[in-house]
Structure formats: C-alpha cells, structure tokens
Amino acid sequence: MYRMGVTRKGQLVIPKELREKHGIRPNSEVIVTEIGGHIAILPAIDPIRQGRGMLRLTRPTVELLREARAAEFEKDQRRLGEVASKRRKNVSKRR
C-alpha cells in the first residue's frame, strides 16, 4: 500500500512500481472512477494499440488492398456486362 499527497490542483503521483506493473507510461491515459465508494485509477487500454502486430501478413497491406480492389472492379465489370447483354436481348425481342 502506498500513501501519497495530493497537490492543490488535485494531482498525485502514481508510484513507479505500480506504473511499471500496469503499463502506465508517460503521456498515456488512465481512467479515474468510483468503485464501491472508493476512487480507482485504471490504465486506459487502447484496443487498436493492443491489437497492433497481431496479424502477420506475407505481403504489404497496400499490395493486398490493390488486389482486392482489382478483383472487385472485375466483378463489377462482369455484372455490368451481364446487365448490358440482358438489355440487348430484351430490345431485340421487342423488334
């Protein structure tokens, strides 16, 4: 247990051992809340940063995105071609 003073501005220092143990680094954020009538200071976990590096890709993301976009473009072109051919068939049936 640690005993700390609070400044006039309401600031206090989180002991180094606790900061290290809970991953609170300079310029990081914490959540201050009340739990069961007590003040609690919790590390603010950023899910984006937590997930960073989880995916191991074999190629750069930009390359994968280009391929995905090219595949979508081809799919759209095929659909447009099918619609156009159906329209031509309908027009020729009316004549």
XYZ file of C-alpha atoms in Angstrom:
95
model
C 0.000 0.000 0.000
C 1.243 3.474 -0.844
C 0.468 6.782 0.819
C 0.752 9.885 -1.348
C -0.055 13.551 -1.012
C -2.427 15.435 -3.295
C -1.433 18.875 -4.647
C -3.660 21.962 -4.589
C -4.615 21.143 -8.182
C -5.764 17.667 -7.141
C -2.764 15.922 -8.694
C -0.939 12.942 -7.277
C 1.968 10.782 -8.360
C 1.357 7.109 -9.114
C 4.301 5.174 -7.630
C 6.837 3.904 -10.166
C 6.340 0.237 -9.209
C 2.602 0.455 -9.922
C 3.093 2.393 -13.183
C 5.522 -0.255 -14.438
C 3.368 -3.163 -13.275
C 0.251 -1.810 -15.020
C 1.939 -0.407 -18.129
C 1.242 3.251 -17.402
C 3.841 5.196 -19.362
C 4.454 8.936 -19.745
C 1.675 10.641 -21.751
C -0.564 7.563 -21.532
C -4.099 7.876 -20.222
C -5.798 6.446 -17.158
C -9.428 6.134 -16.171
C -10.426 7.553 -12.800
C -13.690 6.147 -11.470
C -15.511 5.325 -8.289
C -15.982 1.670 -7.379
C -17.838 0.736 -4.224
C -17.314 4.138 -2.627
C -13.576 4.149 -3.426
C -11.606 6.048 -6.071
C -9.984 3.714 -8.589
C -7.309 4.569 -11.157
C -7.255 2.146 -14.094
C -4.988 2.061 -17.123
C -6.913 3.142 -20.237
C -6.432 0.306 -22.720
C -6.481 1.283 -26.395
C -7.844 -1.730 -28.331
C -6.190 -0.556 -31.547
C -2.764 -0.470 -29.970
C -3.407 -3.740 -28.137
C -4.148 -5.466 -31.445
C -1.171 -3.992 -33.227
C 1.054 -6.659 -34.709
C -1.472 -9.481 -34.269
C -1.731 -10.138 -37.983
C 1.334 -11.464 -39.686
C 0.912 -10.759 -43.370
C 3.152 -12.258 -46.012
C 2.885 -9.182 -48.242
C 2.434 -5.463 -47.673
C -1.106 -4.304 -46.916
C -1.078 -1.888 -49.861
C -0.451 -4.771 -52.251
C -3.278 -6.827 -50.740
C -5.663 -3.861 -50.983
C -4.782 -3.297 -54.643
C -5.534 -6.935 -55.427
C -8.844 -6.817 -53.558
C -9.869 -3.625 -55.348
C -8.903 -5.054 -58.737
C -10.996 -8.172 -58.037
C -13.985 -6.005 -57.046
C -13.557 -3.920 -60.195
C -13.535 -7.052 -62.384
C -16.624 -8.385 -60.604
C -18.432 -5.075 -61.188
C -17.426 -5.082 -64.854
C -18.815 -8.609 -65.315
C -22.090 -7.579 -63.671
C -22.355 -4.529 -65.912
C -21.658 -6.723 -68.949
C -24.416 -9.145 -67.912
C -26.903 -6.308 -67.445
C -25.998 -4.818 -70.820
C -26.409 -8.166 -72.617
C -29.827 -8.710 -70.989
C -30.919 -5.268 -72.152
C -29.801 -6.043 -75.712
C -31.760 -9.307 -75.676
C -34.882 -7.519 -74.427
C -34.571 -4.849 -77.118
C -34.142 -7.461 -79.892
C -37.231 -9.379 -78.663
C -39.381 -6.242 -78.938
C -38.495 -5.682 -82.598
